[in-house]
Amino acid sequence: MSVGSEKVIAGLEGVLAGESSITFLDGLADPSVLEYRGYNIHDIAETTSFEEIAHLILFGTLPNKAQLGAFEDELKAARVVDPRVIATIEALPKGIHPMAAFRTIVSTLGCYDPQAEDNSAEANRAKSVRMTAQFATIVAAQNRIAQGKPVVAPDLSLGHADNYLYMLNGERATPESIQTFNTAMNLYAEHELNASTFATRVVVGTNSDLHSAIVAGIGALKGPAHGGAADDSIALLKEIGEVENVKPWVDKAFSERRLIPGFGHRVYKTGDARTPHLRNMCRTLAERSSDATWVEIALATEDYIRSMKRLVANVDLYAAAALYYLDFPLHLFTNFVASARIVGWCANAMEQFEKNRIIRPRLSYVGPRQQKFLPLEERA
């Protein structure tokens, strides 16, 4: 039975659920198109800092020098988290899923935010800036604590990507590593109405607080059909092991109807607009490391699957390889995605707050109807 005469669209595929001025995405165009606030991703992914991208997505404009300097100072001032948040990370059970930990940590972060329950535009702007700065601090602290090493305090003299890598490893990164890491963050910063962003907007629709909305986004991103695919992509490359194994591995995977991490996308049908940047960077990183194994496997797998006209490679395939070459901790790949996507989540949350209405779709009921009620003693 349907609701009225409306057709059920499984997974809401292709359904327009609202209007937005943040991201334009055309996955049917060839090549596919991705724009942040009207700027093509190919013009800005490798030429701007994460701080510039964050300002663009959060506030609608690419900053001039004065605006960028002020925004950078605001982010730097917000990097340090409450010591009780670090204590929460230390107190969490060892071995739990890193995104489960991250979900809990961000919920704790909200408990100590002085504007947690203030949903005014000014408060949500301030909270968005704080979380954008602090998510990097949290992921880095997770890594250090998991390794049994002391947490590295933020260096307020460094840019966002530079400081992020410094807090992770306790030493300065090379300019090439910083550039690659910065580009990866830019590419993950926002992506229209994906599952985690939709979850964020649904929570905002109830007039709940921003931290609750972001925690919902983190919960959605954790899933392997969404952000968790980044973790699985490097496992895929390791499982294949050698270029010679690509064809038999892929053939077997298709015969078993196995999902292949790093391939396929609900929206992109002609190719992921973000992939070319990380693919090229992976080639460069492989040359510098003298170990091209992972990028060669990724390229061969993409070529073979493309020749079968089955699936397109998505950004996770090459992001996983790129972060691997940067010695980013493998178990925190999805947490990295969250630390970049916080910008898009907050921008969508603030946009939802502006013209808010509870998001309440319907379900098409397919169960039994008009059943006869029997008292307990008469039931078989």
Coordinates of C-alpha atoms in Angstrom, one line a residue:
M1 CA 0.0 0.0 0.0
S2 CA 1.3 3.5 -0.8
V3 CA 0.7 6.8 0.8
G4 CA -1.8 8.5 -1.6
S5 CA -0.6 8.0 -5.2
E6 CA 3.1 8.8 -4.5
K7 CA 5.7 6.4 -5.8
V8 CA 8.2 4.9 -3.3
I9 CA 11.8 5.8 -4.3
A10 CA 14.2 3.3 -2.6
G11 CA 16.9 5.2 -0.7
L12 CA 15.3 8.5 -1.8
E13 CA 17.6 8.3 -4.9
G14 CA 17.2 11.4 -7.0
V15 CA 14.6 13.0 -4.7
L16 CA 15.0 16.7 -4.1
A17 CA 14.7 17.3 -0.4
G18 CA 15.3 21.0 -0.3
E19 CA 17.2 24.0 -1.7
S20 CA 20.8 25.0 -0.9
S21 CA 23.4 27.5 -2.1
I22 CA 26.4 25.6 -0.8
T23 CA 27.2 22.9 -3.3
F24 CA 26.4 22.2 -6.9
L25 CA 26.9 18.6 -8.1
D26 CA 26.2 17.1 -11.5
G27 CA 27.2 13.4 -11.6
L28 CA 25.7 12.8 -15.0
A29 CA 27.7 15.4 -16.9
D30 CA 30.9 14.2 -18.6
P31 CA 33.1 15.1 -16.9
S32 CA 31.2 15.4 -13.7
V33 CA 30.9 18.7 -12.0
L34 CA 31.4 19.7 -8.3
E35 CA 31.3 23.3 -7.2
Y36 CA 31.5 24.9 -3.8
R37 CA 29.5 28.1 -3.7
G38 CA 29.8 28.3 -7.5
Y39 CA 33.6 27.7 -7.6
N40 CA 34.6 24.6 -9.6
I41 CA 36.6 22.1 -7.5
H42 CA 39.3 21.9 -10.2
D43 CA 40.0 25.6 -9.7
I44 CA 40.3 25.6 -5.9
A45 CA 41.2 22.1 -4.7
E46 CA 45.0 22.5 -5.1
T47 CA 45.3 26.3 -5.1
T48 CA 43.7 27.3 -1.8
S49 CA 44.3 26.6 1.8
F50 CA 41.8 24.6 3.9
E51 CA 41.1 27.8 5.8
E52 CA 40.1 29.5 2.6
I53 CA 37.8 26.6 1.7
A54 CA 36.3 26.6 5.2
H55 CA 35.6 30.3 5.0
L56 CA 34.0 29.8 1.5
I57 CA 31.7 26.9 2.6
L58 CA 30.8 28.3 6.0
F59 CA 30.3 31.9 5.1
G60 CA 29.7 32.0 1.4
T61 CA 32.8 33.9 0.1
L62 CA 36.4 33.3 -0.6
P63 CA 38.1 35.6 1.9
N64 CA 40.4 38.5 1.0
K65 CA 43.8 38.7 2.8
A66 CA 42.4 40.6 5.8
Q67 CA 39.4 38.3 6.1
L68 CA 41.6 35.3 5.8
G69 CA 44.1 36.5 8.4
A70 CA 41.2 37.2 10.9
F71 CA 39.7 33.8 10.2
E72 CA 43.0 32.0 10.6
D73 CA 43.5 33.7 14.0
E74 CA 40.0 32.7 15.0
L75 CA 40.7 29.1 14.1
K76 CA 44.1 29.0 15.9
A77 CA 42.6 30.5 19.0
A78 CA 40.0 27.6 19.1
R79 CA 42.4 24.7 18.6
V80 CA 43.0 23.9 22.2
V81 CA 40.2 21.6 23.7
D82 CA 39.1 21.4 27.2
P83 CA 41.4 19.1 29.2
R84 CA 38.4 17.1 30.3
V85 CA 37.8 16.2 26.6
I86 CA 41.3 14.7 26.4
A87 CA 40.6 12.9 29.6
T88 CA 37.5 11.4 28.0
I89 CA 39.6 10.1 25.1
E90 CA 42.0 8.5 27.6
A91 CA 39.1 6.9 29.6
L92 CA 37.4 5.2 26.6
P93 CA 37.8 1.4 26.3
K94 CA 40.9 0.3 24.3
G95 CA 40.1 -1.2 20.9
I96 CA 36.7 0.4 20.3
H97 CA 35.9 1.6 16.8
P98 CA 37.7 4.9 16.3
M99 CA 34.5 6.5 14.9
A100 CA 32.5 5.3 17.9
A101 CA 35.1 7.0 20.1
F102 CA 34.9 10.1 17.9
R103 CA 31.1 10.2 18.2
T104 CA 31.4 10.1 22.0
I105 CA 34.2 12.7 22.2
V106 CA 32.2 15.2 20.1
S107 CA 29.2 14.7 22.3
T108 CA 31.5 15.4 25.3
L109 CA 32.8 18.5 23.5
G110 CA 29.3 19.8 23.4
C111 CA 28.9 19.3 27.1
Y112 CA 31.7 21.8 27.8
D113 CA 30.7 24.3 25.1
P114 CA 29.4 27.5 26.7
Q115 CA 27.0 28.1 23.8
A116 CA 25.8 24.5 23.5
E117 CA 22.1 25.2 23.7
D118 CA 22.2 28.6 22.0
N119 CA 20.8 28.1 18.4
S120 CA 21.2 31.8 17.4
A121 CA 23.1 32.4 14.1
E122 CA 25.9 34.1 16.0
A123 CA 26.3 31.1 18.4
N124 CA 26.2 28.5 15.7
R125 CA 28.8 30.4 13.7
A126 CA 31.1 30.4 16.7
K127 CA 30.5 26.7 17.4
S128 CA 31.2 25.9 13.7
V129 CA 34.6 27.6 13.9
R130 CA 35.4 25.9 17.2
M131 CA 34.6 22.4 15.9
T132 CA 36.4 23.0 12.6
A133 CA 39.5 23.8 14.6
Q134 CA 39.1 21.2 17.3
F135 CA 38.3 18.2 15.2
A136 CA 41.9 18.0 14.0
T137 CA 43.1 18.3 17.6
I138 CA 40.8 15.5 18.6
V139 CA 41.8 13.1 15.8
A140 CA 45.5 13.8 16.5
A141 CA 45.0 13.2 20.3
Q142 CA 43.2 9.9 19.5
N143 CA 46.2 8.8 17.5
R144 CA 48.8 9.7 20.2
I145 CA 46.8 8.2 23.0
A146 CA 46.3 4.9 21.0
Q147 CA 50.1 4.8 20.6
G148 CA 50.7 5.4 24.3
K149 CA 52.4 8.7 23.5
P150 CA 51.8 12.1 25.0
V151 CA 49.3 14.4 23.3
V152 CA 51.0 17.1 21.2
A153 CA 49.6 20.6 21.9
P154 CA 48.6 22.7 18.9
D155 CA 51.3 25.0 17.4
L156 CA 49.5 28.3 16.9
S157 CA 52.2 29.5 14.5
L158 CA 51.2 26.8 11.9
G159 CA 48.5 26.6 9.3
H160 CA 45.7 24.2 9.8
A161 CA 47.0 21.3 7.7
D162 CA 50.6 21.8 8.9
N163 CA 49.5 21.8 12.5
Y164 CA 47.3 18.8 12.0
L165 CA 50.2 16.7 10.8
Y166 CA 52.4 18.1 13.5
M167 CA 50.0 17.1 16.3
L168 CA 49.7 13.6 14.7
N169 CA 53.4 12.9 14.5
G170 CA 55.1 15.3 16.9
E171 CA 57.3 16.7 14.1
R172 CA 57.0 19.1 11.2
A173 CA 55.8 17.7 7.9
T174 CA 57.4 18.4 4.5
P175 CA 55.8 21.1 2.3
E176 CA 54.8 18.3 -0.2
S177 CA 53.0 16.4 2.5
I178 CA 51.3 19.5 3.8
Q179 CA 50.1 20.3 0.3
T180 CA 48.7 16.8 -0.3
F181 CA 47.0 16.7 3.1
N182 CA 45.5 20.2 2.5
T183 CA 44.1 19.2 -0.9
A184 CA 42.6 16.0 0.6
M185 CA 40.9 18.0 3.2
N186 CA 39.6 20.5 0.6
L187 CA 38.1 17.6 -1.4
Y188 CA 36.4 16.1 1.6
A189 CA 35.1 19.4 3.1
E190 CA 31.6 19.3 1.6
H191 CA 29.6 17.0 -0.7
E192 CA 26.0 18.1 -1.0
L193 CA 23.2 16.0 0.6
N194 CA 25.1 12.8 1.3
A195 CA 23.9 10.5 4.1
S196 CA 25.8 12.2 6.9
T197 CA 24.8 15.7 5.8
F198 CA 21.2 14.6 5.5
A199 CA 21.3 13.2 9.1
T200 CA 22.7 16.5 10.3
R201 CA 19.9 18.5 8.7
V202 CA 17.3 16.1 10.0
V203 CA 18.4 16.7 13.6
V204 CA 18.6 20.5 13.0
G205 CA 15.0 20.2 11.7
T206 CA 13.9 19.3 15.2
N207 CA 15.5 22.5 16.5
S208 CA 18.0 20.4 18.4
D209 CA 21.5 21.8 19.1
L210 CA 24.4 21.9 16.6
H211 CA 26.6 19.4 18.5
S212 CA 23.7 16.8 18.5
A213 CA 23.3 17.3 14.7
I214 CA 27.1 16.8 14.2
V215 CA 27.1 13.7 16.3
A216 CA 24.3 12.3 14.0
G217 CA 26.5 13.1 11.0
I218 CA 29.4 11.2 12.6
G219 CA 27.2 8.2 13.2
A220 CA 26.1 8.1 9.6
L221 CA 29.7 8.7 8.3
K222 CA 30.9 5.7 10.3
G223 CA 29.0 3.3 8.1
P224 CA 31.0 1.4 5.5
A225 CA 28.5 2.4 2.8
H226 CA 29.5 6.0 3.4
G227 CA 32.7 7.4 5.0
G228 CA 33.8 4.0 6.4
A229 CA 34.7 3.0 2.8
A230 CA 37.9 5.0 3.2
D231 CA 39.1 2.5 5.8
D232 CA 38.1 -0.4 3.6
S233 CA 39.8 1.0 0.5
I234 CA 43.4 0.5 1.8
A235 CA 42.4 -3.0 3.0
L236 CA 41.3 -3.7 -0.5
L237 CA 44.7 -2.7 -1.9
K238 CA 46.5 -4.8 0.7
E239 CA 44.2 -7.8 -0.1
I240 CA 44.9 -7.6 -3.8
G241 CA 48.6 -7.3 -2.9
E242 CA 50.1 -7.2 -6.4
V243 CA 49.2 -5.8 -9.8
E244 CA 49.1 -9.3 -11.3
N245 CA 46.3 -10.2 -8.8
V246 CA 44.0 -7.4 -9.9
K247 CA 42.1 -9.2 -12.7
P248 CA 41.4 -12.5 -10.9
W249 CA 40.6 -10.7 -7.6
V250 CA 38.1 -8.4 -9.4
D251 CA 36.5 -11.2 -11.4
K252 CA 36.1 -13.2 -8.2
A253 CA 34.6 -10.2 -6.4
F254 CA 32.0 -9.6 -9.1
S255 CA 31.1 -13.3 -9.3
E256 CA 30.5 -13.3 -5.6
R257 CA 28.5 -10.0 -5.8
R258 CA 31.0 -8.5 -3.4
L259 CA 31.0 -4.8 -2.7
I260 CA 34.3 -3.3 -3.8
P261 CA 35.5 -0.4 -1.6
G262 CA 36.5 2.8 -3.4
F263 CA 34.2 2.1 -6.4
G264 CA 30.7 3.1 -7.2
H265 CA 28.7 6.2 -6.1
R266 CA 25.1 7.0 -5.7
V267 CA 25.4 10.3 -7.6
Y268 CA 28.5 10.1 -9.8
K269 CA 27.9 8.0 -12.9
T270 CA 30.7 9.4 -15.2
G271 CA 33.4 9.6 -12.6
D272 CA 34.0 11.2 -9.2
A273 CA 35.0 14.9 -9.7
R274 CA 37.4 14.7 -6.8
T275 CA 39.3 11.6 -7.9
P276 CA 41.7 13.1 -10.5
H277 CA 43.4 15.4 -7.9
L278 CA 44.2 12.6 -5.5
R279 CA 45.1 10.2 -8.3
N280 CA 47.8 12.5 -9.6
M281 CA 49.0 13.2 -6.1
C282 CA 49.3 9.5 -5.4
R283 CA 51.5 9.1 -8.5
T284 CA 53.8 11.9 -7.2
L285 CA 53.9 10.5 -3.7
A286 CA 54.7 7.1 -5.0
E287 CA 57.6 8.4 -7.0
R288 CA 59.0 10.2 -4.0
S289 CA 58.7 7.2 -1.8
S290 CA 60.2 4.8 -4.3
D291 CA 57.3 2.4 -3.5
A292 CA 54.6 2.6 -6.2
T293 CA 52.9 -0.6 -5.1
W294 CA 49.6 0.9 -3.8
V295 CA 49.1 3.4 -6.5
E296 CA 49.9 0.9 -9.2
I297 CA 47.3 -1.6 -7.7
A298 CA 44.8 1.3 -7.5
L299 CA 45.4 2.4 -11.1
A300 CA 45.2 -1.2 -12.4
T301 CA 42.0 -1.9 -10.5
E302 CA 40.4 1.3 -11.7
D303 CA 41.4 0.6 -15.3
Y304 CA 40.1 -3.0 -15.3
I305 CA 36.8 -2.2 -13.7
R306 CA 36.4 0.8 -16.0
S307 CA 37.0 -1.5 -19.0
M308 CA 34.2 -3.7 -17.8
K309 CA 32.0 -0.6 -17.6
R310 CA 30.8 -1.6 -14.2
L311 CA 31.7 1.1 -11.6
V312 CA 33.6 4.4 -11.4
A313 CA 36.4 4.9 -8.9
N314 CA 35.4 7.3 -6.1
V315 CA 37.6 9.6 -4.0
D316 CA 38.1 7.0 -1.2
L317 CA 40.3 4.8 -3.4
Y318 CA 43.0 7.3 -3.9
A319 CA 42.5 9.2 -0.6
A320 CA 43.3 6.0 1.2
A321 CA 46.5 5.5 -0.9
A322 CA 47.5 9.1 -0.5
L323 CA 47.0 9.1 3.3
Y324 CA 48.9 5.8 3.5
Y325 CA 51.9 7.4 1.7
L326 CA 51.7 10.3 4.2
D327 CA 51.9 7.8 7.1
F328 CA 48.5 8.8 8.3
P329 CA 47.3 6.2 10.9
L330 CA 45.3 3.7 8.9
H331 CA 42.6 3.1 11.6
L332 CA 41.7 6.8 11.6
F333 CA 40.9 7.4 7.9
T334 CA 37.2 7.9 8.5
N335 CA 38.0 10.2 11.4
F336 CA 40.1 12.3 9.0
V337 CA 37.1 12.5 6.7
A338 CA 35.0 13.8 9.6
S339 CA 37.7 16.4 10.5
A340 CA 37.3 17.8 7.0
R341 CA 33.6 17.3 6.5
I342 CA 32.8 19.2 9.7
V343 CA 32.9 22.3 7.5
G344 CA 30.1 21.0 5.2
W345 CA 28.0 19.7 8.1
C346 CA 28.1 23.0 9.9
A347 CA 27.4 25.0 6.7
N348 CA 24.3 22.8 6.0
A349 CA 23.2 22.9 9.6
M350 CA 23.3 26.7 9.6
E351 CA 21.5 26.9 6.3
Q352 CA 18.8 24.5 7.7
F353 CA 18.4 26.7 10.8
E354 CA 17.8 29.8 8.6
K355 CA 14.5 28.4 7.1
N356 CA 13.9 25.5 9.4
R357 CA 11.1 23.0 9.1
I358 CA 11.0 19.6 10.6
I359 CA 12.0 16.9 8.0
R360 CA 9.3 14.3 8.2
P361 CA 8.9 12.0 5.2
R362 CA 6.5 9.1 5.0
L363 CA 6.8 5.3 4.6
S364 CA 4.7 3.1 2.3
Y365 CA 3.1 0.6 4.6
V366 CA 3.3 -3.0 3.3
G367 CA 2.3 -5.0 6.4
P368 CA -1.1 -6.6 7.2
R369 CA -4.2 -4.5 7.7
Q370 CA -7.4 -4.7 9.7
Q371 CA -6.5 -7.7 11.7
K372 CA -9.0 -9.1 14.2
F373 CA -7.9 -8.5 17.8
L374 CA -8.0 -11.5 20.1
P375 CA -7.8 -11.4 23.9
L376 CA -4.6 -13.0 25.4
E377 CA -6.4 -16.2 26.5
E378 CA -7.7 -16.8 22.9
R379 CA -4.4 -16.4 21.1
A380 CA -2.7 -19.6 19.9

